[in-house]
mmCIF file of C-alpha atoms in Angstrom:
data_model
loop_
_atom_site.group_PDB
_atom_site.id
_atom_site.type_symbol
_atom_site.label_atom_id
_atom_site.label_comp_id
_atom_site.label_asym_id
_atom_site.label_seq_id
_atom_site.Cartn_x
_atom_site.Cartn_y
_atom_site.Cartn_z
ATOM 1 C CA MET A 1 66.328 156.764 52.629
ATOM 2 C CA ILE A 2 66.032 155.461 56.042
ATOM 3 C CA THR A 3 64.522 152.211 54.739
ATOM 4 C CA ALA A 4 67.802 151.436 53.097
ATOM 5 C CA ALA A 5 68.559 148.379 55.060
ATOM 6 C CA SER A 6 64.975 147.334 55.898
ATOM 7 C CA ALA A 7 64.866 144.648 53.202
ATOM 8 C CA THR A 8 62.351 141.929 53.800
ATOM 9 C CA ILE A 9 62.446 138.298 52.978
ATOM 10 C CA ALA A 10 59.023 136.738 52.675
ATOM 11 C CA ALA A 11 59.178 133.384 54.448
ATOM 12 C CA GLU A 12 57.618 130.215 53.372
ATOM 13 C CA SER A 13 55.975 130.032 56.817
ATOM 14 C CA GLY A 14 56.025 132.237 59.680
ATOM 15 C CA GLU A 15 56.426 136.069 59.742
ATOM 16 C CA SER A 16 58.808 138.048 57.335
ATOM 17 C CA PHE A 17 62.378 138.770 58.268
ATOM 18 C CA HIS A 18 63.262 142.648 58.813
ATOM 19 C CA ALA A 19 66.920 142.993 58.364
ATOM 20 C CA PRO A 20 68.450 145.288 60.876
ATOM 21 C CA GLY A 21 68.930 148.971 59.804
ATOM 22 C CA PRO A 22 70.170 152.183 61.644
ATOM 23 C CA SER A 23 67.179 152.086 63.931
ATOM 24 C CA ILE A 24 68.874 149.313 66.140
ATOM 25 C CA PHE A 25 71.318 152.050 67.463
ATOM 26 C CA ASP A 26 68.530 154.159 68.777
ATOM 27 C CA LEU A 27 68.675 152.858 72.371
ATOM 28 C CA PRO A 28 66.131 154.471 74.860
ATOM 29 C CA GLY A 29 67.428 156.458 77.878
ATOM 30 C CA ILE A 30 68.129 154.276 80.902
ATOM 31 C CA ALA A 31 65.123 154.134 83.308
ATOM 32 C CA GLY A 32 63.307 156.884 81.343
ATOM 33 C CA SER A 33 66.247 159.511 81.547
ATOM 34 C CA GLU A 34 68.123 161.105 78.923
ATOM 35 C CA VAL A 35 71.231 159.225 79.931
ATOM 36 C CA THR A 36 71.811 156.213 77.261
ATOM 37 C CA LYS A 37 73.883 153.213 77.305
ATOM 38 C CA PRO A 38 76.947 154.589 75.126
ATOM 39 C CA MET A 39 77.200 157.448 77.581
ATOM 40 C CA VAL A 40 77.540 154.997 80.533
ATOM 41 C CA GLN A 41 80.030 152.950 78.632
ATOM 42 C CA LEU A 42 82.229 156.181 78.070
ATOM 43 C CA LEU A 43 82.232 156.739 81.745
ATOM 44 C CA LEU A 44 82.983 153.154 82.390
ATOM 45 C CA ALA A 45 85.896 153.170 79.903
ATOM 46 C CA ALA A 46 87.459 156.276 81.403
ATOM 47 C CA ILE A 47 87.184 154.711 84.997
ATOM 48 C CA LEU A 48 88.766 151.380 83.729
ATOM 49 C CA VAL A 49 91.639 152.983 81.828
ATOM 50 C CA PHE A 50 92.341 155.293 84.695
ATOM 51 C CA GLY A 51 91.916 152.358 87.268
ATOM 52 C CA PHE A 52 94.516 150.193 85.236
ATOM 53 C CA PHE A 53 97.120 152.753 84.859
ATOM 54 C CA TYR A 54 96.721 153.983 88.523
ATOM 55 C CA LEU A 55 96.940 150.621 89.997
ATOM 56 C CA ALA A 56 99.769 149.706 87.727
ATOM 57 C CA SER A 57 101.821 152.826 88.562
ATOM 58 C CA ARG A 58 101.075 152.969 92.194
ATOM 59 C CA LYS A 59 103.865 150.963 93.642
ATOM 60 C CA ARG A 60 106.634 151.895 90.848
ATOM 61 C CA ALA A 61 108.943 149.301 91.894
ATOM 62 C CA LEU A 62 112.344 148.868 90.322
ATOM 63 C CA VAL A 63 111.616 145.298 89.639
ATOM 64 C CA PRO A 64 108.066 145.328 88.436
ATOM 65 C CA GLY A 65 105.270 143.179 89.695
ATOM 66 C CA LYS A 66 102.801 141.656 87.228
ATOM 67 C CA LEU A 67 100.455 144.583 87.160
ATOM 68 C CA GLN A 68 103.180 147.168 86.723
ATOM 69 C CA PHE A 69 104.770 144.919 83.893
ATOM 70 C CA ALA A 70 101.532 144.992 81.973
ATOM 71 C CA GLY A 71 101.136 148.736 82.469
ATOM 72 C CA GLU A 72 104.743 149.416 81.302
ATOM 73 C CA GLY A 73 104.203 147.168 78.336
ATOM 74 C CA ALA A 74 101.061 148.896 77.313
ATOM 75 C CA TYR A 75 102.601 152.227 77.810
ATOM 76 C CA GLY A 76 105.651 151.259 76.122
ATOM 77 C CA PHE A 77 103.851 150.022 73.061
ATOM 78 C CA VAL A 78 102.233 153.309 72.265
ATOM 79 C CA ARG A 79 105.283 155.434 73.573
ATOM 80 C CA ASN A 80 107.752 153.742 71.228
ATOM 81 C CA GLY A 81 105.708 152.276 68.393
ATOM 82 C CA VAL A 82 103.579 155.389 67.812
ATOM 83 C CA GLY A 83 105.012 158.310 69.709
ATOM 84 C CA ARG A 84 108.816 158.093 68.903
ATOM 85 C CA ASP A 85 108.557 156.425 65.601
ATOM 86 C CA ILE A 86 106.065 158.918 64.111
ATOM 87 C CA ILE A 87 106.604 162.415 65.862
ATOM 88 C CA GLY A 88 110.307 161.798 66.241
ATOM 89 C CA SER A 89 112.706 161.437 69.082
ATOM 90 C CA HIS A 90 113.335 165.156 69.596
ATOM 91 C CA ASP A 91 109.850 166.304 70.803
ATOM 92 C CA PHE A 92 107.659 163.307 71.242
ATOM 93 C CA GLN A 93 107.691 163.150 75.084
ATOM 94 C CA LYS A 94 104.930 165.724 75.923
ATOM 95 C CA PHE A 95 102.382 164.128 73.558
ATOM 96 C CA VAL A 96 102.870 160.555 75.049
ATOM 97 C CA PRO A 97 100.294 161.162 77.669
ATOM 98 C CA TYR A 98 97.675 162.113 75.193
ATOM 99 C CA LEU A 99 98.445 159.455 72.825
ATOM 100 C CA VAL A 100 98.449 156.599 75.289
ATOM 101 C CA THR A 101 95.106 157.932 76.923
ATOM 102 C CA ILE A 102 93.216 158.157 73.695
ATOM 103 C CA PHE A 103 94.521 154.739 72.460
ATOM 104 C CA PHE A 104 93.430 153.056 75.383
ATOM 105 C CA PHE A 105 90.173 154.831 75.810
ATOM 106 C CA ILE A 106 89.225 153.912 72.297
ATOM 107 C CA LEU A 107 90.254 150.371 72.601
ATOM 108 C CA VAL A 108 88.236 149.781 75.706
ATOM 109 C CA ASN A 109 85.237 151.504 74.227
ATOM 110 C CA ASN A 110 85.529 149.347 70.938
ATOM 111 C CA LEU A 111 85.938 146.137 72.954
ATOM 112 C CA PHE A 112 82.690 146.623 74.638
ATOM 113 C CA ALA A 113 81.097 145.547 71.330
ATOM 114 C CA THR A 114 82.284 141.958 71.992
ATOM 115 C CA ILE A 115 82.093 141.923 75.783
ATOM 116 C CA PRO A 116 79.102 139.851 76.848
ATOM 117 C CA PHE A 117 76.178 141.678 78.253
ATOM 118 C CA ILE A 118 77.452 145.079 77.134
ATOM 119 C CA GLN A 119 77.938 144.270 73.281
ATOM 120 C CA PHE A 120 77.453 147.747 72.043
ATOM 121 C CA PRO A 121 80.318 149.618 70.453
ATOM 122 C CA THR A 122 80.403 153.151 71.991
ATOM 123 C CA PHE A 123 81.513 154.806 68.917
ATOM 124 C CA SER A 124 78.779 153.441 66.815
ATOM 125 C CA ARG A 125 77.103 156.654 67.810
ATOM 126 C CA ALA A 126 78.701 159.103 65.579
ATOM 127 C CA GLY A 127 78.481 162.107 68.172
ATOM 128 C CA MET A 128 81.079 160.272 70.427
ATOM 129 C CA ALA A 129 83.412 159.953 67.517
ATOM 130 C CA TYR A 130 82.995 163.703 66.661
ATOM 131 C CA ALA A 131 83.997 164.679 69.882
ATOM 132 C CA LEU A 132 87.218 162.802 69.919
ATOM 133 C CA ALA A 133 88.083 164.149 66.398
ATOM 134 C CA GLY A 134 87.384 167.569 67.390
ATOM 135 C CA LEU A 135 89.705 167.253 70.299
ATOM 136 C CA SER A 136 92.543 166.020 68.202
ATOM 137 C CA TRP A 137 91.731 168.754 65.689
ATOM 138 C CA VAL A 138 92.120 171.389 68.232
ATOM 139 C CA ILE A 139 95.410 169.821 69.660
ATOM 140 C CA TYR A 140 97.292 169.491 66.429
ATOM 141 C CA ASN A 141 96.473 172.946 65.123
ATOM 142 C CA ALA A 142 97.106 174.382 68.525
ATOM 143 C CA VAL A 143 100.639 172.770 68.307
ATOM 144 C CA GLY A 144 101.246 173.904 64.939
ATOM 145 C CA ILE A 145 100.150 177.577 65.785
ATOM 146 C CA ALA A 146 102.187 177.489 68.932
ATOM 147 C CA LYS A 147 105.319 176.569 67.029
ATOM 148 C CA HIS A 148 105.021 178.588 63.707
ATOM 149 C CA GLY A 149 102.528 181.310 64.559
ATOM 150 C CA PRO A 150 99.119 181.492 62.781
ATOM 151 C CA ILE A 151 100.469 182.791 59.464
ATOM 152 C CA GLY A 152 103.463 180.388 59.288
ATOM 153 C CA TYR A 153 101.303 177.538 60.302
ATOM 154 C CA LEU A 154 98.678 178.234 57.624
ATOM 155 C CA LYS A 155 101.546 178.535 55.119
ATOM 156 C CA LEU A 156 103.024 175.243 56.242
ATOM 157 C CA GLN A 157 99.759 173.376 55.948
ATOM 158 C CA SER A 158 98.486 174.895 52.789
ATOM 159 C CA VAL A 159 101.470 175.730 50.445
ATOM 160 C CA PRO A 160 103.240 172.634 49.346
ATOM 161 C CA SER A 161 107.116 172.915 48.971
ATOM 162 C CA GLY A 162 108.818 171.844 45.921
ATOM 163 C CA VAL A 163 106.002 172.818 43.549
ATOM 164 C CA SER A 164 106.361 175.769 40.966
ATOM 165 C CA PRO A 165 104.373 178.743 41.867
ATOM 166 C CA VAL A 166 102.159 178.287 38.680
ATOM 167 C CA MET A 167 100.441 175.536 40.357
ATOM 168 C CA TYR A 168 99.581 177.464 43.549
ATOM 169 C CA PRO A 169 96.071 178.618 42.617
ATOM 170 C CA LEU A 170 95.096 175.029 42.059
ATOM 171 C CA LEU A 171 97.008 173.246 44.992
ATOM 172 C CA VAL A 172 96.728 175.836 47.766
ATOM 173 C CA PRO A 173 92.956 175.590 48.240
ATOM 174 C CA LEU A 174 92.904 171.896 47.766
ATOM 175 C CA GLU A 175 95.802 171.511 50.468
ATOM 176 C CA PHE A 176 93.989 173.827 52.827
ATOM 177 C CA PHE A 177 90.796 171.750 52.272
ATOM 178 C CA SER A 178 92.169 168.407 52.683
ATOM 179 C CA ASN A 179 94.624 169.259 55.709
ATOM 180 C CA ILE A 180 92.347 171.554 57.734
ATOM 181 C CA LEU A 181 88.756 170.746 56.951
ATOM 182 C CA VAL A 182 88.592 167.290 55.755
ATOM 183 C CA ARG A 183 90.966 165.553 58.313
ATOM 184 C CA PRO A 184 88.740 165.620 61.214
ATOM 185 C CA VAL A 185 85.681 164.409 59.419
ATOM 186 C CA THR A 186 87.581 161.288 57.955
ATOM 187 C CA LEU A 187 89.095 160.776 61.471
ATOM 188 C CA ALA A 188 85.714 160.669 62.945
ATOM 189 C CA LEU A 189 83.837 158.955 60.142
ATOM 190 C CA ARG A 190 86.476 155.970 59.930
ATOM 191 C CA LEU A 191 85.946 155.105 63.583
ATOM 192 C CA PHE A 192 82.212 155.555 63.526
ATOM 193 C CA CYS A 193 81.580 153.715 60.290
ATOM 194 C CA ASN A 194 83.900 150.763 61.204
ATOM 195 C CA MET A 195 82.096 150.223 64.530
ATOM 196 C CA PHE A 196 78.575 150.969 62.887
ATOM 197 C CA ALA A 197 79.124 148.612 60.162
ATOM 198 C CA GLY A 198 80.603 145.664 62.327
ATOM 199 C CA HIS A 199 77.789 145.767 64.854
ATOM 200 C CA ILE A 200 75.109 145.845 62.041
ATOM 201 C CA LEU A 201 76.836 142.933 60.429
ATOM 202 C CA LEU A 202 76.853 140.916 63.612
ATOM 203 C CA VAL A 203 73.254 141.659 64.344
ATOM 204 C CA LEU A 204 72.242 140.566 60.753
ATOM 205 C CA PHE A 205 74.089 137.302 61.044
ATOM 206 C CA ALA A 206 72.724 136.447 64.451
ATOM 207 C CA THR A 207 68.970 137.416 64.012
ATOM 208 C CA GLY A 208 69.012 136.179 60.359
ATOM 209 C CA GLY A 209 70.470 132.839 61.684
ATOM 210 C CA PHE A 210 67.843 132.474 64.219
ATOM 211 C CA HIS A 211 65.181 133.442 61.874
ATOM 212 C CA LEU A 212 66.147 130.923 59.271
ATOM 213 C CA ILE A 213 66.226 128.071 61.973
ATOM 214 C CA LEU A 214 63.039 129.096 63.632
ATOM 215 C CA GLU A 215 60.609 130.518 60.847
ATOM 216 C CA TYR A 216 62.025 129.631 57.519
ATOM 217 C CA GLY A 217 61.985 125.866 57.452
ATOM 218 C CA GLY A 218 63.439 123.731 54.661
ATOM 219 C CA ILE A 219 66.653 124.925 53.706
ATOM 220 C CA GLY A 220 66.643 127.382 56.554
ATOM 221 C CA TYR A 221 67.801 124.329 58.745
ATOM 222 C CA VAL A 222 71.060 124.359 56.795
ATOM 223 C CA ALA A 223 71.704 128.004 56.120
ATOM 224 C CA GLY A 224 70.733 129.124 59.535
ATOM 225 C CA PRO A 225 73.465 127.323 61.612
ATOM 226 C CA LEU A 226 75.888 128.334 58.839
ATOM 227 C CA ALA A 227 75.049 131.974 59.363
ATOM 228 C CA LEU A 228 75.370 131.518 63.274
ATOM 229 C CA VAL A 229 78.921 129.955 62.606
ATOM 230 C CA LEU A 230 79.720 132.958 60.383
ATOM 231 C CA ALA A 231 78.561 135.348 63.137
ATOM 232 C CA VAL A 232 81.261 133.867 65.390
ATOM 233 C CA VAL A 233 83.836 134.094 62.605
ATOM 234 C CA VAL A 234 82.909 137.828 62.076
ATOM 235 C CA SER A 235 83.210 138.399 65.752
ATOM 236 C CA PHE A 236 86.824 137.566 65.601
ATOM 237 C CA LEU A 237 87.184 139.827 62.458
ATOM 238 C CA GLU A 238 85.701 142.484 64.633
ATOM 239 C CA ILE A 239 88.088 142.210 67.587
ATOM 240 C CA LEU A 240 90.907 142.494 64.979
ATOM 241 C CA ILE A 241 89.153 145.726 63.704
ATOM 242 C CA GLN A 242 88.633 147.112 67.057
ATOM 243 C CA PHE A 243 92.381 146.991 67.763
ATOM 244 C CA LEU A 244 93.152 148.161 64.378
ATOM 245 C CA GLN A 245 90.836 151.253 64.438
ATOM 246 C CA ALA A 246 92.307 152.296 67.924
ATOM 247 C CA TYR A 247 95.775 151.981 66.389
ATOM 248 C CA VAL A 248 94.829 153.811 63.157
ATOM 249 C CA PHE A 249 93.212 156.616 65.035
ATOM 250 C CA VAL A 250 96.274 157.241 67.408
ATOM 251 C CA LEU A 251 98.593 156.716 64.562
ATOM 252 C CA LEU A 252 96.852 159.391 62.412
ATOM 253 C CA ASN A 253 96.757 161.771 65.383
ATOM 254 C CA ALA A 254 100.489 161.417 65.791
ATOM 255 C CA MET A 255 101.014 162.038 62.083
ATOM 256 C CA TYR A 256 99.024 165.135 62.142
ATOM 257 C CA ILE A 257 101.191 166.330 65.075
ATOM 258 C CA GLN A 258 104.166 165.582 63.298
ATOM 259 C CA GLY A 259 102.973 167.349 60.326
ATOM 260 C CA ALA A 260 102.154 170.445 62.188
ATOM 261 C CA LEU A 261 105.564 170.428 64.046
ATOM 262 C CA ALA A 262 107.482 169.834 60.695
ATOM 263 C CA ASP A 263 109.670 172.504 59.507
ATOM 264 C CA GLU A 264 108.527 172.027 55.937
ATOM 265 C CA HIS A 265 105.601 170.313 54.447
ATOM 266 C CA MET B 1 62.103 140.619 48.373
ATOM 267 C CA GLU B 2 62.372 144.352 48.623
ATOM 268 C CA GLY B 3 65.302 146.566 49.367
ATOM 269 C CA SER B 4 67.136 149.576 48.401
ATOM 270 C CA ALA B 5 69.461 150.062 45.330
ATOM 271 C CA ASN B 6 71.706 152.016 47.887
ATOM 272 C CA MET B 7 73.146 148.837 49.070
ATOM 273 C CA ILE B 8 73.972 147.299 45.703
ATOM 274 C CA GLY B 9 75.532 150.651 44.943
ATOM 275 C CA TYR B 10 77.765 150.442 47.993
ATOM 276 C CA GLY B 11 78.720 146.974 47.287
ATOM 277 C CA LEU B 12 79.841 148.061 43.851
ATOM 278 C CA ALA B 13 81.574 151.097 45.376
ATOM 279 C CA ALA B 14 83.591 148.947 47.892
ATOM 280 C CA ILE B 15 85.293 147.189 44.989
ATOM 281 C CA GLY B 16 87.574 150.052 44.329
ATOM 282 C CA PRO B 17 88.968 150.494 47.934
ATOM 283 C CA GLY B 18 89.150 146.760 48.063
ATOM 284 C CA ILE B 19 91.503 146.771 45.193
ATOM 285 C CA GLY B 20 93.461 149.650 46.599
ATOM 286 C CA ILE B 21 93.879 147.923 50.071
ATOM 287 C CA GLY B 22 95.103 144.772 48.343
ATOM 288 C CA LEU B 23 97.745 146.602 46.403
ATOM 289 C CA ILE B 24 99.034 148.724 49.458
ATOM 290 C CA PHE B 25 99.498 145.359 51.529
ATOM 291 C CA ALA B 26 100.907 143.516 48.497
ATOM 292 C CA ALA B 27 103.507 146.391 48.234
ATOM 293 C CA TYR B 28 104.128 146.276 51.895
ATOM 294 C CA ILE B 29 104.721 142.467 52.000
ATOM 295 C CA ASN B 30 107.021 142.945 49.044
ATOM 296 C CA GLY B 31 108.872 145.428 50.819
ATOM 297 C CA VAL B 32 109.287 143.489 53.904
ATOM 298 C CA ALA B 33 110.252 140.304 52.110
ATOM 299 C CA ARG B 34 113.031 142.074 50.373
ATOM 300 C CA GLN B 35 114.400 144.090 53.231
ATOM 301 C CA PRO B 36 113.079 142.696 56.619
ATOM 302 C CA GLU B 37 114.925 145.482 58.595
ATOM 303 C CA ALA B 38 112.714 148.131 57.135
ATOM 304 C CA GLN B 39 109.495 146.585 58.744
ATOM 305 C CA SER B 40 109.037 149.038 61.407
ATOM 306 C CA ARG B 41 109.239 152.072 58.921
ATOM 307 C CA LEU B 42 107.115 150.476 56.288
ATOM 308 C CA GLN B 43 104.486 149.428 58.822
ATOM 309 C CA SER B 44 103.454 152.788 59.662
ATOM 310 C CA ILE B 45 103.432 153.899 56.010
ATOM 311 C CA ALA B 46 101.324 150.959 55.116
ATOM 312 C CA ILE B 47 98.889 151.516 57.797
ATOM 313 C CA LEU B 48 98.518 155.095 56.627
ATOM 314 C CA GLY B 49 97.796 154.068 53.110
ATOM 315 C CA PHE B 50 95.439 151.617 54.269
ATOM 316 C CA ALA B 51 93.591 154.394 56.304
ATOM 317 C CA LEU B 52 93.343 156.456 53.405
ATOM 318 C CA ALA B 53 91.968 153.886 51.061
ATOM 319 C CA GLU B 54 89.569 152.810 53.530
ATOM 320 C CA ALA B 55 88.195 156.204 54.147
ATOM 321 C CA LEU B 56 86.763 155.970 50.607
ATOM 322 C CA ALA B 57 84.770 152.953 51.480
ATOM 323 C CA ILE B 58 83.656 154.650 54.754
ATOM 324 C CA ILE B 59 82.461 157.661 52.911
ATOM 325 C CA GLY B 60 80.540 155.155 50.600
ATOM 326 C CA ILE B 61 78.730 153.310 53.562
ATOM 327 C CA ALA B 62 77.900 156.884 55.086
ATOM 328 C CA LEU B 63 76.290 157.947 51.896
ATOM 329 C CA ALA B 64 74.538 154.821 51.294
ATOM 330 C CA PHE B 65 72.676 155.073 54.709
ATOM 331 C CA VAL B 66 72.193 158.975 54.317
ATOM 332 C CA LEU B 67 71.115 159.352 50.740
#
């Protein structure tokens, strides 16, 4: 039901309060065109990430300046913390550019939710997250097929080792289902729903707080400011979640690549 | 006050993943307290477990809005 979140509270005075629902994400196109705000944000995030790493790596001095130091720190975090630790020191090098790019692209897009005047998380539109998950699905499957061949890769992903063959009829479809079909879905849904739920929660606290102060009267003068304070607290929680989701996305990507490269399941 | 039972159902459904995430991080903290040098290895495992448990809550919120 689309009216799931459109609960209304009848006020003592003034008009009733409509809780924010999924409809707040339906932004109109900019200046009557088909281009919407999240699309512009995607482009802006790509430019920001490219610009930062371009400027940071332009001079490449032996003794790094401030910007180069920041760039090296950011790159090194994903390279060592995710790439080398998860994929393993043998063949992580060629995946580092992809992991770094996707981490900072998601991070900047998520941080747009708290930056004033933008205040819209790009990945709260599901289509954007589907595209990213689709890309990573293609990459980890291609890596696995290139290493093991199509048959070997399917066997690796769907036949668990160390299990007696009696269990195969039960486990093989299940493993295939979870490793090939469900992975991209959960990858996309996790990012999308975290951003979606966080944004809706913030909008609820902010608009609800103002409604309580301006329209409700009575106890609203106590509860309204409390709701606005909670909106600030939830904003900080959201910043944490924005970092965490970018990290989880890239960590799972690295794990799937590692699983595709592994010699046995 | 009117609303939808979906949201109450989702609130109930979030209890399970909540308990699961609590158990995962309790085990992680225990592990690090007993063996601090294992932190970097345990961290990625803990985050993976957290992500898997969280996926259930995420599926719940998606269904709460869709159904």
